[in-house]
Amino acid sequence: MIAVLLPLFGLVAANGVKAQSIVSWVEADPLTGLAIGGMDPVSYFTEDAPLPGKPDYEVVWMGAPWLFANKANRDVFEKQPEIYAPQYGGHGAMSMARGFVSDADPLIYAVYKQRLYLFYSAANREAFLLAPDAAALRGQEHWQVLSKSLSTR
């Protein structure tokens, strides 16, 4: 329960800087059309592993359908979706830090400073976690440029 409430109050990171959300565009699965492969974005923050969403609990946000494991998670997301949505539109975080766009696997992730980052591979996640502040900052800089060239279908 605390993991759900802390992001709502704008938790300040350990270094005193509030983590900023970088969500201006969302990648949807080309086969299903679902954001983050149909996984419940709130569950990344509240469970040991992300939960698959159910079609009964769907929200369309930023042009993509998002699924949730239960009504409570859906309701929390609707209030502040930018807190729970993955950074860089759901693209690979370490790839973005390196200056290019890649797909990401919703099961390879990290929650860092109350933000969700997805990765193409476990090796990319490990590389990100070696210097997460620097990687997130580089990713943010590249996202500002690269997101403008992405197709919104």
PDB file of C-alpha atoms in Angstrom:
ATOM      1  CA  MET A   1       0.000   0.000   0.000  1.00  0.00           C
ATOM      2  CA  ILE A   2       2.849   2.393   0.787  1.00  0.00           C
ATOM      3  CA  ALA A   3       4.335   1.819  -2.678  1.00  0.00           C
ATOM      4  CA  VAL A   4       1.054   3.042  -4.180  1.00  0.00           C
ATOM      5  CA  LEU A   5       0.761   6.110  -1.968  1.00  0.00           C
ATOM      6  CA  LEU A   6       4.341   7.419  -2.026  1.00  0.00           C
ATOM      7  CA  PRO A   7       4.365   8.290  -5.741  1.00  0.00           C
ATOM      8  CA  LEU A   8       1.081  10.139  -5.296  1.00  0.00           C
ATOM      9  CA  PHE A   9       2.708  12.465  -2.789  1.00  0.00           C
ATOM     10  CA  GLY A  10       5.648  13.229  -5.086  1.00  0.00           C
ATOM     11  CA  LEU A  11       8.334  11.327  -3.188  1.00  0.00           C
ATOM     12  CA  VAL A  12      11.662  13.141  -3.231  1.00  0.00           C
ATOM     13  CA  ALA A  13      14.640  11.051  -4.299  1.00  0.00           C
ATOM     14  CA  ALA A  14      17.501  10.331  -1.923  1.00  0.00           C
ATOM     15  CA  ASN A  15      19.636  13.139  -3.345  1.00  0.00           C
ATOM     16  CA  GLY A  16      16.851  15.668  -2.734  1.00  0.00           C
ATOM     17  CA  VAL A  17      15.933  16.004  -6.408  1.00  0.00           C
ATOM     18  CA  LYS A  18      12.460  14.994  -7.413  1.00  0.00           C
ATOM     19  CA  ALA A  19      12.539  12.476 -10.258  1.00  0.00           C
ATOM     20  CA  GLN A  20      10.930  13.877 -13.395  1.00  0.00           C
ATOM     21  CA  SER A  21       8.752  11.831 -15.711  1.00  0.00           C
ATOM     22  CA  ILE A  22       9.763  11.666 -19.359  1.00  0.00           C
ATOM     23  CA  VAL A  23       6.583  10.484 -21.041  1.00  0.00           C
ATOM     24  CA  SER A  24       5.496  12.366 -24.132  1.00  0.00           C
ATOM     25  CA  TRP A  25       4.751   9.445 -26.420  1.00  0.00           C
ATOM     26  CA  VAL A  26       3.905   5.776 -25.828  1.00  0.00           C
ATOM     27  CA  GLU A  27       4.964   2.741 -27.858  1.00  0.00           C
ATOM     28  CA  ALA A  28       2.209   0.157 -28.310  1.00  0.00           C
ATOM     29  CA  ASP A  29       2.765  -3.495 -29.204  1.00  0.00           C
ATOM     30  CA  PRO A  30       2.444  -3.784 -33.006  1.00  0.00           C
ATOM     31  CA  LEU A  31       0.497  -7.059 -32.732  1.00  0.00           C
ATOM     32  CA  THR A  32      -1.889  -6.319 -29.867  1.00  0.00           C
ATOM     33  CA  GLY A  33      -1.886  -2.514 -29.824  1.00  0.00           C
ATOM     34  CA  LEU A  34      -1.413  -2.602 -26.042  1.00  0.00           C
ATOM     35  CA  ALA A  35       0.978  -0.421 -24.080  1.00  0.00           C
ATOM     36  CA  ILE A  36       3.818  -2.304 -22.328  1.00  0.00           C
ATOM     37  CA  GLY A  37       2.655  -5.645 -23.650  1.00  0.00           C
ATOM     38  CA  GLY A  38      -0.549  -5.564 -21.619  1.00  0.00           C
ATOM     39  CA  MET A  39       1.249  -5.528 -18.275  1.00  0.00           C
ATOM     40  CA  ASP A  40      -0.251  -3.513 -15.396  1.00  0.00           C
ATOM     41  CA  PRO A  41       2.029  -0.458 -14.994  1.00  0.00           C
ATOM     42  CA  VAL A  42       1.039   0.140 -11.365  1.00  0.00           C
ATOM     43  CA  SER A  43       1.987  -3.415 -10.407  1.00  0.00           C
ATOM     44  CA  TYR A  44       5.668  -2.678 -11.169  1.00  0.00           C
ATOM     45  CA  PHE A  45       5.577  -0.424  -8.099  1.00  0.00           C
ATOM     46  CA  THR A  46       3.445  -2.585  -5.811  1.00  0.00           C
ATOM     47  CA  GLU A  47       4.345  -6.218  -6.541  1.00  0.00           C
ATOM     48  CA  ASP A  48       7.491  -8.351  -6.656  1.00  0.00           C
ATOM     49  CA  ALA A  49       6.927  -8.791 -10.399  1.00  0.00           C
ATOM     50  CA  PRO A  50       4.587  -7.020 -12.818  1.00  0.00           C
ATOM     51  CA  LEU A  51       1.126  -8.489 -13.269  1.00  0.00           C
ATOM     52  CA  PRO A  52      -0.631  -9.010 -16.583  1.00  0.00           C
ATOM     53  CA  GLY A  53      -3.542  -6.666 -17.063  1.00  0.00           C
ATOM     54  CA  LYS A  54      -7.113  -7.725 -17.773  1.00  0.00           C
ATOM     55  CA  PRO A  55      -9.312  -6.354 -20.555  1.00  0.00           C
ATOM     56  CA  ASP A  56     -11.989  -5.588 -17.932  1.00  0.00           C
ATOM     57  CA  TYR A  57      -9.718  -2.856 -16.534  1.00  0.00           C
ATOM     58  CA  GLU A  58      -8.623  -0.824 -19.536  1.00  0.00           C
ATOM     59  CA  VAL A  59      -7.750   2.844 -19.915  1.00  0.00           C
ATOM     60  CA  VAL A  60      -6.774   4.598 -23.137  1.00  0.00           C
ATOM     61  CA  TRP A  61      -4.013   7.099 -22.451  1.00  0.00           C
ATOM     62  CA  MET A  62      -1.720   8.810 -24.970  1.00  0.00           C
ATOM     63  CA  GLY A  63      -3.424   6.918 -27.784  1.00  0.00           C
ATOM     64  CA  ALA A  64      -2.716   3.432 -26.438  1.00  0.00           C
ATOM     65  CA  PRO A  65      -4.807   1.028 -24.359  1.00  0.00           C
ATOM     66  CA  TRP A  66      -3.351   0.168 -20.943  1.00  0.00           C
ATOM     67  CA  LEU A  67      -4.541  -2.888 -19.011  1.00  0.00           C
ATOM     68  CA  PHE A  68      -4.652  -3.327 -15.234  1.00  0.00           C
ATOM     69  CA  ALA A  69      -4.865  -6.309 -12.928  1.00  0.00           C
ATOM     70  CA  ASN A  70      -7.652  -4.738 -10.863  1.00  0.00           C
ATOM     71  CA  LYS A  71      -9.884  -1.695 -10.510  1.00  0.00           C
ATOM     72  CA  ALA A  72      -7.750  -0.106  -7.786  1.00  0.00           C
ATOM     73  CA  ASN A  73      -4.653  -0.071  -9.996  1.00  0.00           C
ATOM     74  CA  ARG A  74      -6.650   1.340 -12.897  1.00  0.00           C
ATOM     75  CA  ASP A  75      -8.030   4.116 -10.694  1.00  0.00           C
ATOM     76  CA  VAL A  76      -4.573   5.028  -9.337  1.00  0.00           C
ATOM     77  CA  PHE A  77      -3.143   5.191 -12.868  1.00  0.00           C
ATOM     78  CA  GLU A  78      -5.966   7.403 -14.111  1.00  0.00           C
ATOM     79  CA  LYS A  79      -5.160  10.015 -11.451  1.00  0.00           C
ATOM     80  CA  GLN A  80      -1.470  10.383 -12.399  1.00  0.00           C
ATOM     81  CA  PRO A  81      -0.499   8.167 -15.344  1.00  0.00           C
ATOM     82  CA  GLU A  82       2.852   9.882 -15.900  1.00  0.00           C
ATOM     83  CA  ILE A  83       4.071   8.457 -12.574  1.00  0.00           C
ATOM     84  CA  TYR A  84       3.451   4.849 -13.596  1.00  0.00           C
ATOM     85  CA  ALA A  85       4.069   4.892 -17.355  1.00  0.00           C
ATOM     86  CA  PRO A  86       7.536   3.774 -18.437  1.00  0.00           C
ATOM     87  CA  GLN A  87      10.092   6.404 -19.317  1.00  0.00           C
ATOM     88  CA  TYR A  88      10.962   7.128 -22.956  1.00  0.00           C
ATOM     89  CA  GLY A  89       7.579   5.907 -24.162  1.00  0.00           C
ATOM     90  CA  GLY A  90       8.409   2.326 -23.188  1.00  0.00           C
ATOM     91  CA  HIS A  91      11.507   2.097 -25.389  1.00  0.00           C
ATOM     92  CA  GLY A  92      14.730   0.580 -24.076  1.00  0.00           C
ATOM     93  CA  ALA A  93      16.203   2.899 -21.445  1.00  0.00           C
ATOM     94  CA  MET A  94      19.862   2.018 -21.952  1.00  0.00           C
ATOM     95  CA  SER A  95      19.488   2.233 -25.720  1.00  0.00           C
ATOM     96  CA  MET A  96      18.023   5.708 -25.269  1.00  0.00           C
ATOM     97  CA  ALA A  97      20.963   6.645 -23.030  1.00  0.00           C
ATOM     98  CA  ARG A  98      23.262   5.526 -25.858  1.00  0.00           C
ATOM     99  CA  GLY A  99      21.380   7.676 -28.354  1.00  0.00           C
ATOM    100  CA  PHE A 100      19.144   5.291 -30.257  1.00  0.00           C
ATOM    101  CA  VAL A 101      15.642   3.848 -30.068  1.00  0.00           C
ATOM    102  CA  SER A 102      15.069   0.162 -29.401  1.00  0.00           C
ATOM    103  CA  ASP A 103      12.208  -2.038 -28.377  1.00  0.00           C
ATOM    104  CA  ALA A 104      11.993  -3.124 -24.756  1.00  0.00           C
ATOM    105  CA  ASP A 105      10.797  -6.224 -22.979  1.00  0.00           C
ATOM    106  CA  PRO A 106       8.219  -5.317 -20.308  1.00  0.00           C
ATOM    107  CA  LEU A 107       9.574  -8.141 -18.150  1.00  0.00           C
ATOM    108  CA  ILE A 108      13.086  -6.643 -18.055  1.00  0.00           C
ATOM    109  CA  TYR A 109      12.752  -3.488 -15.995  1.00  0.00           C
ATOM    110  CA  ALA A 110      13.940  -1.352 -13.121  1.00  0.00           C
ATOM    111  CA  VAL A 111      12.100   1.083 -10.903  1.00  0.00           C
ATOM    112  CA  TYR A 112      14.582   3.821 -10.117  1.00  0.00           C
ATOM    113  CA  LYS A 113      13.741   7.037  -8.251  1.00  0.00           C
ATOM    114  CA  GLN A 114      10.056   6.176  -8.508  1.00  0.00           C
ATOM    115  CA  ARG A 115      10.166   5.870 -12.303  1.00  0.00           C
ATOM    116  CA  LEU A 116       9.762   2.785 -14.478  1.00  0.00           C
ATOM    117  CA  TYR A 117      12.478   1.964 -17.005  1.00  0.00           C
ATOM    118  CA  LEU A 118      12.174  -0.897 -19.502  1.00  0.00           C
ATOM    119  CA  PHE A 119      15.098  -2.598 -21.231  1.00  0.00           C
ATOM    120  CA  TYR A 120      15.850  -4.626 -24.345  1.00  0.00           C
ATOM    121  CA  SER A 121      17.988  -7.118 -22.408  1.00  0.00           C
ATOM    122  CA  ALA A 122      19.138  -7.973 -18.909  1.00  0.00           C
ATOM    123  CA  ALA A 123      22.641  -6.800 -19.888  1.00  0.00           C
ATOM    124  CA  ASN A 124      21.245  -3.378 -20.791  1.00  0.00           C
ATOM    125  CA  ARG A 125      19.474  -3.203 -17.431  1.00  0.00           C
ATOM    126  CA  GLU A 126      22.718  -4.026 -15.637  1.00  0.00           C
ATOM    127  CA  ALA A 127      24.606  -1.382 -17.640  1.00  0.00           C
ATOM    128  CA  PHE A 128      21.942   1.205 -16.723  1.00  0.00           C
ATOM    129  CA  LEU A 129      22.135   0.307 -13.034  1.00  0.00           C
ATOM    130  CA  LEU A 130      25.927   0.799 -12.956  1.00  0.00           C
ATOM    131  CA  ALA A 131      25.366   4.573 -13.305  1.00  0.00           C
ATOM    132  CA  PRO A 132      21.622   5.154 -13.303  1.00  0.00           C
ATOM    133  CA  ASP A 133      21.679   8.930 -12.758  1.00  0.00           C
ATOM    134  CA  ALA A 134      23.991   9.502 -15.721  1.00  0.00           C
ATOM    135  CA  ALA A 135      22.116   7.011 -17.924  1.00  0.00           C
ATOM    136  CA  ALA A 136      18.726   8.544 -17.083  1.00  0.00           C
ATOM    137  CA  LEU A 137      20.019  12.057 -17.796  1.00  0.00           C
ATOM    138  CA  ARG A 138      21.543  11.023 -21.147  1.00  0.00           C
ATOM    139  CA  GLY A 139      18.352   9.150 -21.976  1.00  0.00           C
ATOM    140  CA  GLN A 140      16.265  12.232 -21.210  1.00  0.00           C
ATOM    141  CA  GLU A 141      18.455  14.378 -23.464  1.00  0.00           C
ATOM    142  CA  HIS A 142      18.255  11.889 -26.333  1.00  0.00           C
ATOM    143  CA  TRP A 143      14.505  11.343 -25.835  1.00  0.00           C
ATOM    144  CA  GLN A 144      13.822  15.058 -26.326  1.00  0.00           C
ATOM    145  CA  VAL A 145      15.308  14.782 -29.823  1.00  0.00           C
ATOM    146  CA  LEU A 146      14.475  11.207 -30.836  1.00  0.00           C
ATOM    147  CA  SER A 147      10.829  11.264 -29.726  1.00  0.00           C
ATOM    148  CA  LYS A 148      10.099  13.963 -32.312  1.00  0.00           C
ATOM    149  CA  SER A 149      10.966  11.570 -35.136  1.00  0.00           C
ATOM    150  CA  LEU A 150       8.839   8.641 -33.915  1.00  0.00           C
ATOM    151  CA  SER A 151       5.674   7.771 -35.785  1.00  0.00           C
ATOM    152  CA  THR A 152       2.414   8.071 -33.898  1.00  0.00           C
ATOM    153  CA  ARG A 153       0.798   5.756 -36.480  1.00  0.00           C
TER     154      ARG A 153
END
